CSV table of N, CA, C and O in Angstrom, one decimal:
chain,number,residue,atom,x,y,z
Y,1,THR,N,-47.5,13.4,28.7
Y,1,THR,CA,-46.3,13.6,29.5
Y,1,THR,C,-45.1,13.0,28.8
Y,1,THR,O,-45.2,12.2,27.9
Y,2,SER,N,-43.9,13.3,29.3
Y,2,SER,CA,-42.7,12.7,28.7
Y,2,SER,C,-42.7,11.2,28.9
Y,2,SER,O,-42.3,10.5,27.9
Y,3,SER,N,-43.0,10.7,30.0
Y,3,SER,CA,-43.0,9.2,30.2
Y,3,SER,C,-44.0,8.5,29.3
Y,3,SER,O,-43.7,7.4,28.8
Y,4,GLU,N,-45.1,9.1,29.0
Y,4,GLU,CA,-46.1,8.5,28.1
Y,4,GLU,C,-45.5,8.5,26.7
Y,4,GLU,O,-45.7,7.5,26.0
Y,5,GLU,N,-44.9,9.5,26.3
Y,5,GLU,CA,-44.3,9.6,25.0
Y,5,GLU,C,-43.2,8.5,24.8
Y,5,GLU,O,-43.0,7.9,23.8
Y,6,GLN,N,-42.4,8.4,25.9
Y,6,GLN,CA,-41.3,7.4,25.9
Y,6,GLN,C,-41.9,6.0,25.8
Y,6,GLN,O,-41.4,5.1,25.1
Y,7,HIS,N,-43.0,5.7,26.5
Y,7,HIS,CA,-43.7,4.4,26.5
Y,7,HIS,C,-44.2,4.1,25.1
Y,7,HIS,O,-44.0,3.0,24.6
Y,8,VAL,N,-44.8,5.1,24.4
Y,8,VAL,CA,-45.3,4.9,23.0
Y,8,VAL,C,-44.1,4.7,22.1
Y,8,VAL,O,-44.2,3.8,21.2
Y,9,SER,N,-43.0,5.4,22.3
Y,9,SER,CA,-41.9,5.2,21.4
Y,9,SER,C,-41.3,3.8,21.6
Y,9,SER,O,-40.9,3.2,20.6
Y,10,ILE,N,-41.2,3.4,22.8
Y,10,ILE,CA,-40.6,2.0,23.1
Y,10,ILE,C,-41.5,1.0,22.5
Y,10,ILE,O,-41.0,0.0,21.9
Y,11,ASN,N,-42.8,1.1,22.6
Y,11,ASN,CA,-43.7,0.1,21.9
Y,11,ASN,C,-43.5,0.1,20.4
Y,11,ASN,O,-43.6,-0.9,19.8
Y,12,GLN,N,-43.4,1.3,19.8
Y,12,GLN,CA,-43.2,1.4,18.4
Y,12,GLN,C,-41.9,0.7,18.0
Y,12,GLN,O,-41.8,-0.1,17.0
Y,13,ILE,N,-40.8,0.9,18.8
Y,13,ILE,CA,-39.5,0.3,18.5
Y,13,ILE,C,-39.6,-1.3,18.6
Y,13,ILE,O,-39.1,-2.0,17.8
Y,14,ASN,N,-40.3,-1.7,19.7
Y,14,ASN,CA,-40.4,-3.1,19.9
Y,14,ASN,C,-41.3,-3.9,18.9
Y,14,ASN,O,-41.1,-5.1,18.7
Y,15,ASN,N,-42.1,-3.1,18.2
Y,15,ASN,CA,-43.0,-3.7,17.2
Y,15,ASN,C,-42.3,-3.8,15.8
Y,15,ASN,O,-42.9,-4.3,14.8
Y,16,ILE,N,-41.1,-3.2,15.6
Y,16,ILE,CA,-40.4,-3.2,14.4
Y,16,ILE,C,-40.0,-4.7,14.1
Y,16,ILE,O,-39.4,-5.3,15.0
Y,17,PRO,N,-40.3,-5.2,12.9
Y,17,PRO,CA,-39.8,-6.6,12.7
Y,17,PRO,C,-38.3,-6.7,12.7
Y,17,PRO,O,-37.6,-5.8,12.3
Y,18,LYS,N,-37.8,-7.8,13.3
Y,18,LYS,CA,-36.4,-7.9,13.5
Y,18,LYS,C,-35.9,-9.0,12.5
Y,18,LYS,O,-36.5,-10.1,12.4
Y,19,PHE,N,-34.8,-8.7,11.9
Y,19,PHE,CA,-34.2,-9.7,10.9
Y,19,PHE,C,-33.1,-10.4,11.6
Y,19,PHE,O,-32.1,-9.7,12.1
Y,20,VAL,N,-33.1,-11.7,11.8
Y,20,VAL,CA,-32.1,-12.4,12.4
Y,20,VAL,C,-31.6,-13.4,11.4
Y,20,VAL,O,-32.3,-14.3,11.0
Y,21,CYS,N,-30.3,-13.3,11.0
Y,21,CYS,CA,-29.7,-14.2,10.1
Y,21,CYS,C,-29.2,-15.4,10.8
Y,21,CYS,O,-29.0,-15.4,12.0
Y,22,SER,N,-29.1,-16.5,10.1
Y,22,SER,CA,-28.6,-17.7,10.7
Y,22,SER,C,-27.2,-18.1,10.5
Y,22,SER,O,-26.7,-19.1,10.8
Y,23,GLU,N,-26.4,-17.1,9.9
Y,23,GLU,CA,-25.0,-17.4,9.6
Y,23,GLU,C,-24.2,-16.1,9.9
Y,23,GLU,O,-24.7,-15.0,9.8
Y,24,ARG,N,-23.0,-16.3,10.3
Y,24,ARG,CA,-22.1,-15.2,10.6
Y,24,ARG,C,-20.9,-15.4,9.6
Y,24,ARG,O,-20.3,-16.4,9.5
Y,25,THR,N,-20.5,-14.4,8.9
Y,25,THR,CA,-19.5,-14.5,7.8
Y,25,THR,C,-18.2,-13.9,8.4
Y,25,THR,O,-18.2,-12.9,9.0
Y,26,PHE,N,-17.1,-14.5,8.0
Y,26,PHE,CA,-15.8,-14.0,8.4
Y,26,PHE,C,-15.0,-13.7,7.1
Y,26,PHE,O,-15.1,-14.5,6.1
Y,27,PHE,N,-14.4,-12.6,7.0
Y,27,PHE,CA,-13.7,-12.1,5.8
Y,27,PHE,C,-12.2,-12.4,5.9
Y,27,PHE,O,-11.6,-12.1,6.9
Y,28,ASN,N,-11.7,-13.0,4.9
Y,28,ASN,CA,-10.2,-13.3,4.8
Y,28,ASN,C,-9.5,-12.2,4.1
Y,28,ASN,O,-9.7,-12.1,2.9
Y,29,MET,N,-8.7,-11.4,4.8
Y,29,MET,CA,-8.1,-10.3,4.2
Y,29,MET,C,-7.0,-10.7,3.2
Y,29,MET,O,-6.8,-10.0,2.2
Y,30,LYS,N,-6.3,-11.8,3.5
Y,30,LYS,CA,-5.2,-12.2,2.5
Y,30,LYS,C,-5.8,-12.6,1.2
Y,30,LYS,O,-5.3,-12.3,0.1
Y,31,ALA,N,-6.9,-13.3,1.2
Y,31,ALA,CA,-7.5,-13.8,0.0
Y,31,ALA,C,-8.5,-12.8,-0.6
Y,31,ALA,O,-9.0,-12.9,-1.7
Y,32,ASN,N,-8.8,-11.7,0.2
Y,32,ASN,CA,-9.8,-10.7,-0.2
Y,32,ASN,C,-11.1,-11.3,-0.6
Y,32,ASN,O,-11.7,-11.1,-1.6
Y,33,ALA,N,-11.6,-12.2,0.3
Y,33,ALA,CA,-12.8,-13.0,0.0
Y,33,ALA,C,-13.4,-13.4,1.3
Y,33,ALA,O,-12.8,-13.4,2.4
Y,34,LEU,N,-14.7,-13.8,1.2
Y,34,LEU,CA,-15.4,-14.4,2.4
Y,34,LEU,C,-14.8,-15.7,2.6
Y,34,LEU,O,-14.6,-16.5,1.7
Y,35,ASP,N,-14.4,-15.9,3.9
Y,35,ASP,CA,-13.6,-17.1,4.2
Y,35,ASP,C,-14.6,-18.3,4.5
Y,35,ASP,O,-14.5,-19.3,3.8
Y,36,ARG,N,-15.5,-18.1,5.4
Y,36,ARG,CA,-16.4,-19.2,5.8
Y,36,ARG,C,-17.5,-18.6,6.6
Y,36,ARG,O,-17.4,-17.5,7.1
Y,37,THR,N,-18.5,-19.4,6.8
Y,37,THR,CA,-19.6,-18.9,7.6
Y,37,THR,C,-19.9,-19.9,8.7
Y,37,THR,O,-19.6,-21.1,8.6
Y,38,TYR,N,-20.4,-19.4,9.8
Y,38,TYR,CA,-20.7,-20.3,10.9
Y,38,TYR,C,-22.1,-20.1,11.3
Y,38,TYR,O,-22.6,-19.0,11.4
Y,39,LYS,N,-22.8,-21.2,11.5
Y,39,LYS,CA,-24.2,-21.1,11.9
Y,39,LYS,C,-24.3,-20.6,13.4
Y,39,LYS,O,-23.4,-20.9,14.2
Y,40,TYR,N,-25.3,-19.8,13.7
Y,40,TYR,CA,-25.6,-19.5,15.0
Y,40,TYR,C,-27.0,-19.5,15.3
Y,40,TYR,O,-27.9,-19.4,14.4
Y,41,VAL,N,-27.4,-19.5,16.6
Y,41,VAL,CA,-28.7,-19.5,17.1
Y,41,VAL,C,-28.9,-18.4,18.0
Y,41,VAL,O,-28.1,-18.1,18.9
Y,42,TYR,N,-30.1,-17.7,17.9
Y,42,TYR,CA,-30.4,-16.6,18.8
Y,42,TYR,C,-31.8,-17.0,19.4
Y,42,TYR,O,-32.8,-17.2,18.7
Y,43,ASP,N,-31.8,-17.1,20.7
Y,43,ASP,CA,-33.0,-17.5,21.4
Y,43,ASP,C,-33.8,-16.4,22.0
Y,43,ASP,O,-34.7,-16.5,22.8
Y,44,GLY,N,-33.5,-15.1,21.6
Y,44,GLY,CA,-34.1,-13.9,22.1
Y,44,GLY,C,-33.4,-13.3,23.2
Y,44,GLY,O,-33.7,-12.1,23.6
Y,45,ILE,N,-32.5,-14.0,23.8
Y,45,ILE,CA,-31.7,-13.5,24.9
Y,45,ILE,C,-30.2,-13.5,24.6
Y,45,ILE,O,-29.5,-12.6,24.8
Y,46,THR,N,-29.8,-14.7,24.2
Y,46,THR,CA,-28.3,-14.9,24.0
Y,46,THR,C,-28.1,-15.4,22.5
Y,46,THR,O,-28.9,-16.0,21.9
Y,47,TRP,N,-26.9,-15.1,22.1
Y,47,TRP,CA,-26.4,-15.6,20.8
Y,47,TRP,C,-25.4,-16.7,21.0
Y,47,TRP,O,-24.6,-16.6,21.9
Y,48,GLN,N,-25.6,-17.8,20.3
Y,48,GLN,CA,-24.7,-18.9,20.4
Y,48,GLN,C,-24.3,-19.4,19.1
Y,48,GLN,O,-25.1,-19.6,18.2
Y,49,PHE,N,-23.0,-19.5,18.9
Y,49,PHE,CA,-22.5,-20.1,17.7
Y,49,PHE,C,-21.3,-21.0,18.0
Y,49,PHE,O,-20.5,-20.7,18.8
Y,50,SER,N,-21.2,-22.1,17.3
Y,50,SER,CA,-20.1,-23.0,17.5
Y,50,SER,C,-19.0,-22.9,16.5
Y,50,SER,O,-19.3,-22.9,15.3
Y,51,LEU,N,-17.8,-22.8,16.9
Y,51,LEU,CA,-16.7,-22.7,16.0
Y,51,LEU,C,-16.1,-24.1,15.8
Y,51,LEU,O,-16.4,-25.0,16.6
Y,52,PRO,N,-15.4,-24.3,14.7
Y,52,PRO,CA,-14.8,-25.6,14.6
Y,52,PRO,C,-13.8,-25.9,15.7
Y,52,PRO,O,-13.2,-25.0,16.3
Y,53,ASP,N,-13.6,-27.2,15.9
Y,53,ASP,CA,-12.6,-27.6,16.9
Y,53,ASP,C,-11.2,-27.2,16.5
Y,53,ASP,O,-10.8,-27.5,15.4
Y,54,ILE,N,-10.5,-26.5,17.4
Y,54,ILE,CA,-9.1,-26.1,17.1
Y,54,ILE,C,-8.3,-26.6,18.3
Y,54,ILE,O,-8.6,-26.4,19.5
Y,55,SER,N,-7.2,-27.3,18.0
Y,55,SER,CA,-6.4,-27.9,19.0
Y,55,SER,C,-5.7,-26.8,19.8
Y,55,SER,O,-5.4,-25.7,19.3
Y,56,ASN,N,-5.4,-27.1,21.1
Y,56,ASN,CA,-4.6,-26.2,21.9
Y,56,ASN,C,-3.3,-25.9,21.3
Y,56,ASN,O,-2.8,-24.8,21.5
Y,57,GLU,N,-2.6,-26.9,20.7
Y,57,GLU,CA,-1.3,-26.7,20.1
Y,57,GLU,C,-1.4,-25.6,19.0
Y,57,GLU,O,-0.5,-24.8,18.9
Y,58,ARG,N,-2.5,-25.7,18.2
Y,58,ARG,CA,-2.6,-24.7,17.1
Y,58,ARG,C,-2.8,-23.3,17.7
Y,58,ARG,O,-2.3,-22.3,17.2
Y,59,ILE,N,-3.6,-23.2,18.8
Y,59,ILE,CA,-3.9,-21.9,19.4
Y,59,ILE,C,-2.6,-21.3,19.9
Y,59,ILE,O,-2.2,-20.2,19.7
Y,60,ILE,N,-1.8,-22.2,20.7
Y,60,ILE,CA,-0.6,-21.7,21.2
Y,60,ILE,C,0.4,-21.3,20.2
Y,60,ILE,O,1.1,-20.2,20.3
Y,61,ALA,N,0.5,-22.1,19.1
Y,61,ALA,CA,1.4,-21.7,18.0
Y,61,ALA,C,1.0,-20.4,17.3
Y,61,ALA,O,1.8,-19.5,17.0
Y,62,SER,N,-0.3,-20.1,17.2
Y,62,SER,CA,-0.8,-18.9,16.6
Y,62,SER,C,-0.4,-17.7,17.5
Y,62,SER,O,0.0,-16.6,17.1
Y,63,LEU,N,-0.6,-17.9,18.8
Y,63,LEU,CA,-0.3,-16.8,19.8
Y,63,LEU,C,1.2,-16.5,19.8
Y,63,LEU,O,1.7,-15.4,19.9
Y,64,LEU,N,2.0,-17.6,19.7
Y,64,LEU,CA,3.5,-17.4,19.7
Y,64,LEU,C,3.9,-16.7,18.5
Y,64,LEU,O,4.9,-15.9,18.5
Y,65,SER,N,3.3,-17.0,17.3
Y,65,SER,CA,3.7,-16.3,16.1
Y,65,SER,C,3.3,-14.8,16.2
Y,65,SER,O,4.0,-14.0,15.5
Y,66,LEU,N,2.3,-14.5,16.9
Y,66,LEU,CA,1.9,-13.0,17.0
Y,66,LEU,C,2.9,-12.3,18.0
Y,66,LEU,O,3.0,-11.1,17.9
Y,67,ARG,N,3.5,-13.0,18.8
Y,67,ARG,CA,4.4,-12.4,19.8
Y,67,ARG,C,5.4,-11.5,19.2
Y,67,ARG,O,5.7,-10.4,19.7
Y,68,SER,N,5.9,-11.8,18.0
Y,68,SER,CA,6.9,-11.0,17.4
Y,68,SER,C,6.4,-9.7,16.8
Y,68,SER,O,7.1,-8.8,16.4
Y,69,LEU,N,5.0,-9.6,16.7
Y,69,LEU,CA,4.4,-8.4,16.2
Y,69,LEU,C,3.9,-7.4,17.2
Y,69,LEU,O,3.4,-6.4,16.9
Y,70,ILE,N,4.1,-7.8,18.5
Y,70,ILE,CA,3.7,-6.9,19.6
Y,70,ILE,C,4.8,-5.8,19.8
Y,70,ILE,O,5.9,-6.1,19.8
Y,71,VAL,N,4.3,-4.6,19.9
Y,71,VAL,CA,5.2,-3.4,20.1
Y,71,VAL,C,4.8,-2.7,21.3
Y,71,VAL,O,3.6,-2.7,21.7
Y,72,ARG,N,5.8,-2.0,21.9
Y,72,ARG,CA,5.5,-1.1,23.0
Y,72,ARG,C,5.4,0.3,22.5
Y,72,ARG,O,6.3,0.7,21.7
Y,73,ILE,N,4.5,1.0,22.9
Y,73,ILE,CA,4.3,2.4,22.4
Y,73,ILE,C,4.5,3.3,23.6
Y,73,ILE,O,3.9,3.3,24.6
Y,74,GLY,N,5.5,4.2,23.4
Y,74,GLY,CA,5.8,5.3,24.3
Y,74,GLY,C,5.1,6.5,23.9
Y,74,GLY,O,5.2,7.0,22.8
Y,75,VAL,N,4.3,7.1,24.8
Y,75,VAL,CA,3.5,8.3,24.5
Y,75,VAL,C,4.1,9.4,25.3
Y,75,VAL,O,4.1,9.4,26.5
Y,76,LEU,N,4.7,10.4,24.6
Y,76,LEU,CA,5.4,11.5,25.2
Y,76,LEU,C,4.5,12.7,25.5
Y,76,LEU,O,3.8,13.1,24.6
Y,77,TYR,N,4.5,13.2,26.7
Y,77,TYR,CA,3.8,14.4,27.1
Y,77,TYR,C,4.7,15.5,27.5
Y,77,TYR,O,5.6,15.2,28.3
Y,78,LEU,N,4.6,16.7,27.0
Y,78,LEU,CA,5.4,17.8,27.4
Y,78,LEU,C,4.5,18.8,28.2
Y,78,LEU,O,3.5,19.2,27.7
Y,79,HIS,N,5.0,19.2,29.3
Y,79,HIS,CA,4.3,20.2,30.1
Y,79,HIS,C,5.3,21.2,30.8
Y,79,HIS,O,6.1,20.7,31.6
Y,80,LYS,N,5.2,22.4,30.4
Y,80,LYS,CA,6.1,23.4,30.8
Y,80,LYS,C,7.5,23.0,30.4
Y,80,LYS,O,7.8,22.7,29.2
Y,81,SER,N,8.4,22.7,31.3
Y,81,SER,CA,9.8,22.3,31.0
Y,81,SER,C,10.0,20.8,31.3
Y,81,SER,O,11.2,20.4,31.4
Y,82,THR,N,8.9,20.1,31.6
Y,82,THR,CA,9.1,18.7,32.0
Y,82,THR,C,8.4,17.8,31.0
Y,82,THR,O,7.5,18.1,30.3
Y,83,THR,N,9.0,16.6,30.9
Y,83,THR,CA,8.4,15.5,30.0
Y,83,THR,C,8.0,14.3,30.8
Y,83,THR,O,8.6,14.1,31.9
Y,84,ARG,N,7.0,13.7,30.3
Y,84,ARG,CA,6.6,12.4,30.9
Y,84,ARG,C,6.2,11.4,29.8
Y,84,ARG,O,5.7,11.8,28.8
Y,85,MET,N,6.6,10.2,30.0
Y,85,MET,CA,6.3,9.2,29.0
Y,85,MET,C,5.5,8.1,29.6
Y,85,MET,O,5.8,7.5,30.7
Y,86,LEU,N,4.3,7.8,29.0
Y,86,LEU,CA,3.5,6.7,29.5
Y,86,LEU,C,3.5,5.6,28.4
Y,86,LEU,O,3.8,5.9,27.2
Y,87,PHE,N,3.2,4.4,28.7
Y,87,PHE,CA,3.4,3.3,27.8
Y,87,PHE,C,2.1,2.5,27.6
Y,87,PHE,O,1.3,2.4,28.5
Y,88,GLY,N,2.0,2.0,26.4
Y,88,GLY,CA,0.9,1.2,26.0
Y,88,GLY,C,1.4,0.1,25.1
Y,88,GLY,O,2.6,0.0,24.9
Y,89,SER,N,0.6,-0.7,24.5
Y,89,SER,CA,1.0,-1.7,23.6
Y,89,SER,C,0.2,-1.7,22.3
Y,89,SER,O,-0.9,-1.1,22.3
Y,90,GLY,N,0.7,-2.4,21.3
Y,90,GLY,CA,0.0,-2.4,20.0
Y,90,GLY,C,0.5,-3.6,19.2
Y,90,GLY,O,1.4,-4.4,19.6
Y,91,LEU,N,-0.2,-3.8,18.1
Y,91,LEU,CA,0.1,-4.9,17.2
Y,91,LEU,C,0.6,-4.4,15.9
Y,91,LEU,O,-0.1,-3.6,15.2
Y,92,LEU,N,1.8,-4.8,15.4
Y,92,LEU,CA,2.4,-4.3,14.2
Y,92,LEU,C,1.7,-4.9,13.0
Y,92,LEU,O,1.7,-6.1,12.8
Y,93,LEU,N,0.9,-4.1,12.2
Y,93,LEU,CA,0.2,-4.7,11.1
Y,93,LEU,C,1.1,-4.7,9.8
Y,93,LEU,O,1.0,-5.6,9.0
Y,94,ASN,N,1.9,-3.7,9.6
Y,94,ASN,CA,2.9,-3.6,8.6
Y,94,ASN,C,4.0,-2.7,9.0
Y,94,ASN,O,4.0,-2.3,10.2
Y,95,ASN,N,4.8,-2.3,8.1
Y,95,ASN,CA,6.0,-1.4,8.5
Y,95,ASN,C,5.6,0.0,9.0
Y,95,ASN,O,6.3,0.7,9.6
Y,96,GLN,N,4.3,0.4,8.7
Y,96,GLN,CA,3.9,1.7,9.0
Y,96,GLN,C,2.7,1.8,9.9
Y,96,GLN,O,2.4,2.9,10.4
Y,97,ILE,N,2.0,0.7,10.1
Y,97,ILE,CA,0.7,0.8,10.8
Y,97,ILE,C,0.7,-0.1,12.0
Y,97,ILE,O,1.1,-1.3,12.0
Y,98,VAL,N,0.3,0.5,13.2
Y,98,VAL,CA,0.2,-0.2,14.4
Y,98,VAL,C,-1.2,-0.2,14.9
Y,98,VAL,O,-1.8,0.9,15.0
Y,99,LEU,N,-1.8,-1.3,15.3
Y,99,LEU,CA,-3.1,-1.4,15.8
Y,99,LEU,C,-3.0,-1.3,17.3
Y,99,LEU,O,-2.3,-2.1,17.9
Y,100,THR,N,-3.7,-0.3,17.9
Y,100,THR,CA,-3.6,-0.1,19.3
Y,100,THR,C,-4.9,0.5,19.8
Y,100,THR,O,-5.8,0.8,19.0
Y,101,CYS,N,-5.1,0.6,21.1
Y,101,CYS,CA,-6.3,1.2,21.7
Y,101,CYS,C,-6.1,2.7,21.7
Y,101,CYS,O,-5.1,3.3,22.0
Y,102,ALA,N,-7.2,3.4,21.5
Y,102,ALA,CA,-7.2,4.9,21.4
Y,102,ALA,C,-6.9,5.5,22.8
Y,102,ALA,O,-6.3,6.6,22.9
Y,103,HIS,N,-7.3,4.8,23.9
Y,103,HIS,CA,-7.0,5.4,25.2
Y,103,HIS,C,-5.5,5.6,25.5
Y,103,HIS,O,-5.2,6.3,26.4
Y,104,ASN,N,-4.7,4.9,24.7
Y,104,ASN,CA,-3.2,5.1,24.9
Y,104,ASN,C,-2.9,6.6,24.7
Y,104,ASN,O,-1.8,7.0,25.1
Y,105,PHE,N,-3.7,7.3,23.9
Y,105,PHE,CA,-3.3,8.7,23.5
Y,105,PHE,C,-4.3,9.7,24.2
Y,105,PHE,O,-4.3,10.8,23.8
Y,106,ASP,N,-5.0,9.3,25.2
Y,106,ASP,CA,-5.9,10.2,25.9
Y,106,ASP,C,-5.1,11.3,26.6
Y,106,ASP,O,-3.9,11.1,27.1
Y,107,PRO,N,-5.6,12.5,26.6
Y,107,PRO,CA,-5.0,13.6,27.4
Y,107,PRO,C,-4.9,13.2,28.9
Y,107,PRO,O,-5.7,12.4,29.4
Y,108,ILE,N,-3.9,13.7,29.6
Y,108,ILE,CA,-3.7,13.4,31.0
Y,108,ILE,C,-3.9,14.6,31.8
Y,108,ILE,O,-3.7,15.7,31.4
Y,109,ASN,N,-4.2,14.4,33.1
Y,109,ASN,CA,-4.3,15.5,34.1
Y,109,ASN,C,-3.0,15.6,34.7
Y,109,ASN,O,-2.5,14.7,35.4
Y,110,TRP,N,-2.3,16.8,34.5
Y,110,TRP,CA,-0.9,17.0,35.0
Y,110,TRP,C,-0.9,18.4,35.7
Y,110,TRP,O,-1.1,19.4,35.1
Y,111,ASP,N,-0.7,18.4,37.0
Y,111,ASP,CA,-0.7,19.6,37.8
Y,111,ASP,C,-2.0,20.4,37.6
Y,111,ASP,O,-2.0,21.6,37.4
Y,112,ASP,N,-3.1,19.6,37.6
Y,112,ASP,CA,-4.5,20.2,37.5
Y,112,ASP,C,-4.7,20.9,36.1
Y,112,ASP,O,-5.5,21.8,35.9
Y,113,GLU,N,-3.9,20.5,35.1
Y,113,GLU,CA,-4.1,20.9,33.7
Y,113,GLU,C,-4.2,19.7,32.8
Y,113,GLU,O,-3.6,18.7,33.1
Y,114,ILE,N,-5.0,19.8,31.8
Y,114,ILE,CA,-5.2,18.7,30.9
Y,114,ILE,C,-4.1,18.9,29.8
Y,114,ILE,O,-4.1,20.0,29.1
Y,115,VAL,N,-3.3,17.9,29.6
Y,115,VAL,CA,-2.2,18.0,28.7
Y,115,VAL,C,-2.4,16.9,27.6
Y,115,VAL,O,-2.5,15.7,27.9
Y,116,ALA,N,-2.3,17.3,26.3
Y,116,ALA,CA,-2.5,16.3,25.2
Y,116,ALA,C,-1.1,15.7,24.9
Y,116,ALA,O,0.0,16.3,25.2
Y,117,PHE,N,-1.0,14.5,24.3
Y,117,PHE,CA,0.3,13.9,24.0
Y,117,PHE,C,1.0,14.8,23.0
Y,117,PHE,O,0.4,15.4,22.1
Y,118,THR,N,2.3,14.7,23.0
Y,118,THR,CA,3.1,15.5,22.1
Y,118,THR,C,3.5,14.6,20.9
Y,118,THR,O,3.3,15.0,19.7
Y,119,LYS,N,4.0,13.4,21.1
Y,119,LYS,CA,4.2,12.5,20.0
Y,119,LYS,C,4.3,11.1,20.6
Y,119,LYS,O,4.4,10.9,21.8
Y,120,ASN,N,4.3,10.1,19.7
Y,120,ASN,CA,4.5,8.7,20.2
Y,120,ASN,C,5.7,8.0,19.6
Y,120,ASN,O,6.1,8.4,18.5
Y,121,ILE,N,6.2,7.0,20.2
Y,121,ILE,CA,7.3,6.3,19.8
Y,121,ILE,C,7.0,4.8,19.9
Y,121,ILE,O,6.6,4.4,21.0
Y,122,CYS,N,7.3,4.1,18.9
Y,122,CYS,CA,7.0,2.6,18.9
Y,122,CYS,C,8.4,1.9,19.1
Y,122,CYS,O,9.3,2.2,18.4
Y,123,VAL,N,8.4,1.0,20.0
Y,123,VAL,CA,9.6,0.2,20.3
Y,123,VAL,C,9.2,-1.2,20.2
Y,123,VAL,O,8.2,-1.7,20.9
Y,124,ILE,N,9.9,-2.0,19.5
Y,124,ILE,CA,9.5,-3.4,19.4
Y,124,ILE,C,10.1,-4.2,20.6
Y,124,ILE,O,11.3,-4.0,20.9
Y,125,ILE,N,9.3,-5.0,21.3
Y,125,ILE,CA,9.7,-5.7,22.4
Y,125,ILE,C,10.0,-7.1,22.1
Y,125,ILE,O,9.5,-7.7,21.2
């Protein structure tokens, strides 16, 4: 039966040897190199790794420096003779690239019709 086949498949998957590394690597884009590694422990249920101590002042300064890179994204929808603009946010990576969530550009349900976005506009806030 189907359930017996599923049970056999699950047993086969569970018996595959698992490779668990003891380090996690972070890549430094500016230096184009591996930055550092952090040890972690996996107890079969949860992953735990400890990061270096970072002061609250340093975290706040980092967040404040990112504030100038946050942009507001206006997503324009045209339907018949009407326009609608919905807003999302993004992070300015350079003069031409904005990192944002894909759901900002999802089609919307408008008068029981699915309408795709027409264009987007970035505005720096």
